[in-house]
Coordinates of C-alpha atoms and ligand atoms in Angstrom, one line a residue:
M1 CA 0.0 0.0 0.0
E2 CA 1.3 3.5 -0.8
A3 CA 2.0 5.8 2.1
N4 CA -0.2 8.8 2.4
L5 CA 2.5 11.4 2.0
P6 CA 1.7 15.1 2.2
K7 CA 1.9 16.9 -1.2
R8 CA 3.8 19.9 0.0
K9 CA 6.8 20.0 2.3
E10 CA 5.5 21.3 5.6
T11 CA 7.2 24.3 7.0
R12 CA 8.4 23.5 10.5
K13 CA 7.2 25.3 13.6
S14 CA 8.7 28.8 14.1
M15 CA 11.0 29.2 17.0
R16 CA 12.1 32.0 19.3
I17 CA 15.7 32.5 20.4
K18 CA 17.7 34.9 22.5
V19 CA 21.0 36.2 21.2
I20 CA 23.4 38.7 22.9
S21 CA 26.4 40.6 21.7
M22 CA 29.6 40.9 23.7
G23 CA 33.0 42.6 23.3
N24 CA 34.8 45.8 24.1
A25 CA 33.4 49.2 23.4
E26 CA 33.8 50.3 19.8
A27 CA 34.6 46.8 18.5
G28 CA 31.6 47.2 16.2
K29 CA 28.8 45.1 17.8
S30 CA 26.0 47.5 17.0
C31 CA 27.3 48.0 13.5
I32 CA 27.4 44.3 12.8
I33 CA 23.8 43.9 13.9
K34 CA 22.7 47.0 11.9
R35 CA 24.5 45.8 8.8
Y36 CA 22.6 42.5 8.9
C37 CA 19.2 43.8 10.0
E38 CA 19.0 47.1 8.3
K39 CA 21.6 46.7 5.5
R40 CA 23.4 49.9 6.4
F41 CA 26.6 51.1 8.0
V42 CA 26.8 54.0 10.5
P43 CA 30.3 55.5 10.4
K44 CA 29.7 57.8 13.4
Y45 CA 30.3 56.2 16.8
L46 CA 27.3 56.2 19.0
A47 CA 28.0 54.4 22.2
T48 CA 25.4 51.9 23.3
I49 CA 23.9 53.0 26.6
G50 CA 23.3 49.9 28.7
I51 CA 21.5 47.6 26.3
D52 CA 19.9 48.0 22.9
Y53 CA 17.1 45.5 22.2
G54 CA 15.6 44.5 18.9
V55 CA 13.4 41.7 17.5
T56 CA 14.0 40.3 14.0
K57 CA 12.5 37.5 12.0
V58 CA 14.8 35.3 9.9
Q59 CA 14.4 32.3 7.7
V60 CA 17.1 29.7 8.1
R61 CA 16.8 26.5 6.1
D62 CA 13.1 25.5 6.5
R63 CA 12.7 27.3 9.8
E64 CA 11.4 30.7 10.6
I65 CA 13.0 32.1 13.7
K66 CA 12.2 35.1 15.8
V67 CA 15.4 36.5 17.2
N68 CA 15.5 38.7 20.3
I69 CA 18.8 40.5 20.1
F70 CA 20.3 42.2 23.1
D71 CA 23.2 44.4 22.0
M72 CA 25.3 45.0 25.1
A73 CA 27.3 48.1 25.8
G74 CA 31.0 47.2 25.8
H75 CA 32.0 50.0 28.2
P76 CA 32.9 48.7 31.8
F77 CA 30.7 51.4 33.2
F78 CA 27.6 49.5 32.1
Y79 CA 28.5 46.2 33.8
E80 CA 25.6 46.6 36.4
V81 CA 23.1 47.1 33.6
R82 CA 24.1 44.3 31.3
N83 CA 24.8 41.6 33.9
E84 CA 21.2 40.5 34.2
F85 CA 20.9 39.9 30.5
Y86 CA 23.2 36.9 30.3
K87 CA 20.6 34.3 31.4
D88 CA 18.6 32.1 29.0
T89 CA 20.8 32.9 26.0
Q90 CA 21.2 30.4 23.1
G91 CA 23.8 32.4 21.1
V92 CA 26.5 34.9 21.7
I93 CA 28.2 37.1 19.1
L94 CA 31.6 37.9 20.5
V95 CA 33.3 40.8 18.7
Y96 CA 36.8 42.2 18.6
D97 CA 38.5 44.7 16.4
V98 CA 41.4 43.2 14.4
G99 CA 43.2 46.6 14.8
Q100 CA 42.9 46.7 18.6
K101 CA 44.9 44.0 20.3
E102 CA 43.3 44.8 23.7
S103 CA 39.8 44.0 22.3
F104 CA 41.1 40.5 21.3
E105 CA 42.8 40.0 24.6
A106 CA 39.6 41.0 26.4
L107 CA 37.6 38.1 25.0
D108 CA 38.7 35.9 28.0
T109 CA 37.4 38.6 30.3
W110 CA 34.1 38.7 28.5
L111 CA 33.7 34.9 28.8
A112 CA 34.6 35.1 32.5
E113 CA 32.0 37.8 33.1
M114 CA 29.3 35.7 31.5
K115 CA 30.3 32.6 33.4
Q116 CA 30.2 34.5 36.6
E117 CA 26.8 35.9 35.9
L118 CA 25.4 32.5 34.9
G119 CA 26.7 31.0 38.2
P120 CA 27.7 27.4 38.8
H121 CA 24.5 26.0 37.2
G122 CA 24.7 28.0 34.0
N123 CA 26.2 25.7 31.3
I124 CA 28.3 27.7 28.8
E125 CA 28.9 24.5 26.8
N126 CA 25.4 24.6 25.6
I127 CA 25.5 28.1 24.1
V128 CA 26.6 28.8 20.5
F129 CA 29.4 31.3 20.3
V130 CA 30.5 33.0 17.1
V131 CA 33.6 35.1 17.2
C132 CA 33.7 38.0 14.8
A133 CA 37.1 39.4 13.9
N134 CA 35.7 42.7 12.9
K135 CA 36.9 45.7 10.8
I136 CA 38.9 43.6 8.4
D137 CA 38.5 46.5 5.9
C138 CA 41.1 48.4 7.9
T139 CA 44.0 46.3 6.6
K140 CA 46.7 48.9 7.5
H141 CA 45.9 48.8 11.2
R142 CA 45.4 45.1 11.5
C143 CA 47.4 43.6 14.4
V144 CA 45.5 40.4 15.2
D145 CA 45.9 37.9 12.3
E146 CA 43.4 35.4 11.2
S147 CA 45.2 32.3 12.6
E148 CA 45.5 33.8 16.0
G149 CA 41.8 34.7 16.2
R150 CA 40.7 31.4 14.6
L151 CA 42.9 29.4 17.1
W152 CA 41.3 31.2 20.1
A153 CA 37.8 30.5 18.8
E154 CA 38.1 27.0 17.4
S155 CA 40.1 25.7 20.4
R156 CA 37.0 26.5 22.5
G157 CA 34.6 25.0 20.0
F158 CA 33.4 28.4 18.8
L159 CA 32.6 29.5 15.3
Y160 CA 34.9 32.1 13.8
F161 CA 34.2 34.7 11.0
E162 CA 36.2 37.5 9.6
T163 CA 33.8 40.5 9.2
S164 CA 33.5 44.0 8.2
A165 CA 30.3 45.9 9.1
Q166 CA 31.5 48.6 6.8
T167 CA 31.7 46.6 3.6
G168 CA 29.3 43.8 4.7
E169 CA 32.0 41.2 4.1
G170 CA 31.3 38.0 6.1
I171 CA 28.2 39.3 7.8
N172 CA 25.4 37.3 6.1
E173 CA 27.5 34.1 6.2
M174 CA 28.2 34.6 9.8
F175 CA 24.6 35.1 10.8
Q176 CA 23.3 32.2 8.7
T177 CA 25.9 29.8 10.1
F178 CA 25.3 31.1 13.6
Y179 CA 21.5 30.7 13.5
S180 CA 21.8 27.4 11.8
A181 CA 24.0 26.2 14.7
I182 CA 21.5 27.5 17.2
I183 CA 18.7 25.5 15.4
D184 CA 20.9 22.4 15.6
L185 CA 21.4 23.0 19.3
C186 CA 17.7 23.5 20.0
D187 CA 16.8 20.4 17.9
N188 CA 19.4 18.5 20.0
G189 CA 17.6 19.2 23.2
G190 CA 19.6 22.3 24.1
K191 CA 22.9 20.4 23.9
R192 CA 25.7 21.4 21.5
P193 CA 25.8 18.6 18.9
A194 CA 28.8 16.4 19.1
M195 CA 29.9 17.4 15.6
G196 CA 30.6 21.0 16.6
M197 CA 32.9 19.7 19.3
S198 CA 35.3 17.9 17.0
I199 CA 37.8 20.6 16.2
G200 CA 40.5 18.4 14.7
F201 CA 43.3 19.4 17.0
T202 CA 44.3 19.0 20.6
K203 CA 44.4 21.5 23.5
E204 CA 48.2 20.8 23.7
Q205 CA 48.7 21.8 20.1
A206 CA 46.6 25.0 20.5
D207 CA 48.5 25.9 23.8
T208 CA 51.9 25.2 22.2
I209 CA 51.1 27.4 19.2
R210 CA 50.1 30.2 21.5
R211 CA 53.2 29.7 23.6
I212 CA 55.4 29.9 20.5
R213 CA 53.7 33.1 19.3
G214 CA 54.4 34.7 22.7
S215 CA 58.0 33.5 23.1
K216 CA 60.7 36.2 23.6
D217 CA 63.6 34.4 21.9
S218 CA 64.7 31.1 20.3
W219 CA 65.5 29.4 23.7
D220 CA 62.1 30.3 25.0
M221 CA 60.5 29.1 21.8
L222 CA 62.0 25.7 22.1
G223 CA 61.3 25.7 25.8
V224 CA 64.9 25.2 26.9
K225 CA 67.1 27.2 29.2
P226 CA 69.6 29.6 27.7
G227 CA 72.9 27.8 27.4
A228 CA 71.2 24.4 26.8
T229 CA 73.3 21.7 25.0
R230 CA 72.9 20.6 21.4
D231 CA 71.2 17.4 22.6
E232 CA 68.7 19.3 24.7
V233 CA 67.9 21.6 21.8
N234 CA 67.5 18.7 19.4
K235 CA 65.3 16.8 21.9
A236 CA 63.0 19.8 22.5
Y237 CA 62.9 20.5 18.7
R238 CA 61.9 16.9 17.9
K239 CA 59.0 17.0 20.4
L240 CA 57.7 20.2 19.0
A241 CA 58.1 19.0 15.4
V242 CA 56.1 15.9 16.1
L243 CA 53.4 17.9 17.7
L244 CA 53.1 20.6 15.1
H245 CA 54.2 19.0 11.8
P246 CA 51.9 20.3 9.1
D247 CA 51.0 16.7 8.1
K248 CA 49.7 16.0 11.5
C249 CA 48.4 19.3 12.9
V250 CA 45.5 21.2 11.4
A251 CA 45.3 23.9 14.2
P252 CA 45.2 27.5 12.8
G253 CA 48.8 28.9 12.8
S254 CA 50.5 25.5 13.1
E255 CA 52.4 26.0 9.8
D256 CA 53.9 29.3 11.0
A257 CA 54.7 27.9 14.4
F258 CA 56.4 24.9 12.8
K259 CA 58.5 27.1 10.6
A260 CA 59.4 29.3 13.6
V261 CA 60.5 26.2 15.6
V262 CA 62.7 25.1 12.7
N263 CA 64.3 28.5 12.4
A264 CA 64.8 28.7 16.2
R265 CA 66.7 25.4 16.2
T266 CA 68.9 26.4 13.3
A267 CA 69.8 29.7 14.9
L268 CA 70.6 28.1 18.2
L269 CA 72.7 25.2 16.8
K270 CA 74.8 27.7 14.9
N271 CA 76.2 29.0 18.1
I272 CA 76.4 25.8 20.2
K273 CA 79.6 23.8 19.9
Ligands
LIG1 N1 36.1 50.6 9.3 C1 35.2 50.0 10.1 N2 34.6 50.7 11.1 C2 33.7 50.0 11.8 C3 33.3 48.7 11.5 N3 32.4 48.3 12.4 C4 32.2 49.3 13.2 N4 33.0 50.4 12.9 C5 33.1 51.7 13.5 O1 33.5 51.5 14.9 C6 32.9 52.4 15.7 C7 32.2 51.6 16.8 O2 31.1 50.8 16.3 P1 29.9 50.3 17.2 O3 29.2 49.3 16.4 O4 29.1 51.4 17.7 O5 30.7 49.6 18.4 P2 30.1 48.8 19.7 O6 31.0 47.6 19.8 O7 28.7 48.6 19.5 O8 30.4 49.9 20.8 P3 29.6 50.0 22.3 O9 28.2 50.3 21.9 O10 30.3 51.2 22.9 O11 29.8 48.8 23.0 C8 31.9 53.2 14.9 O12 32.5 54.5 14.6 C9 31.7 52.4 13.6 O13 31.4 53.1 12.5 C10 34.0 48.0 10.4 O14 33.7 46.8 10.1 N5 34.9 48.7 9.8

């Protein structure tokens, strides 16, 4: 017997989600939201006072979603106002300015603030985070490169996009992927689907790349004391080479880190008898 199939594909039930923006003042949070919702760019800086709230309807795959967006003021002065808005959030847009290193370094502080406000029972693992490396149009002033930002985001299981609210680059793709991930999360009973967790590299690899980037000289880079012997240098090099070899490591920035380690070893061995 033939199954009694519906003629038209049914549109699935609409859903409502809550999204917040976080990041330092002037990183471009309001402009990113305006660019997506109103298709325009506001060059003049108008600081958000406390919270800006908006509702928007979007179509993602076969779903209509109503999005409540809470655009948070980045200035520390507004901490008291924004702290009550962290609860019941499904998605976070975490923004930094690629020309302002402090805004990138502040991402950890923003996460810590959110964790603190959610308290011990708030599960940050079940929230979709998208990191926006914003103002990529300002190429001359860029000081946080893509691999550094991507590594920070992906090692935490967060999405990462390069965006410009001014030109619109990356904005639609970012929101579509972000909303899509939130739908997957809701369909999965509010738990981040396992797929999003598989990042393809280890915490040790990510931490090592970060350590290498921040090292002050070749000794420090190889993790040996100044004056170490050839054997010690070679041993340290081999360990790092196995960990970061481009054939084995797909973490953002691993290729540059591997090259830096090779160069550091060569430089040190030249001067060790
Ligand atoms: N060139 C360039 N400027 C941008 C971009 N995004 C934002 N801006 C500018 O950066 C300034 C700050 O943007 P906002 O969106 O107001 O920053 P915000 O993060 O919401 O700041 P607060 O409301 O204080 O938290 C404004 O002058 C914007 O015009 C961008 O992608 N490129």
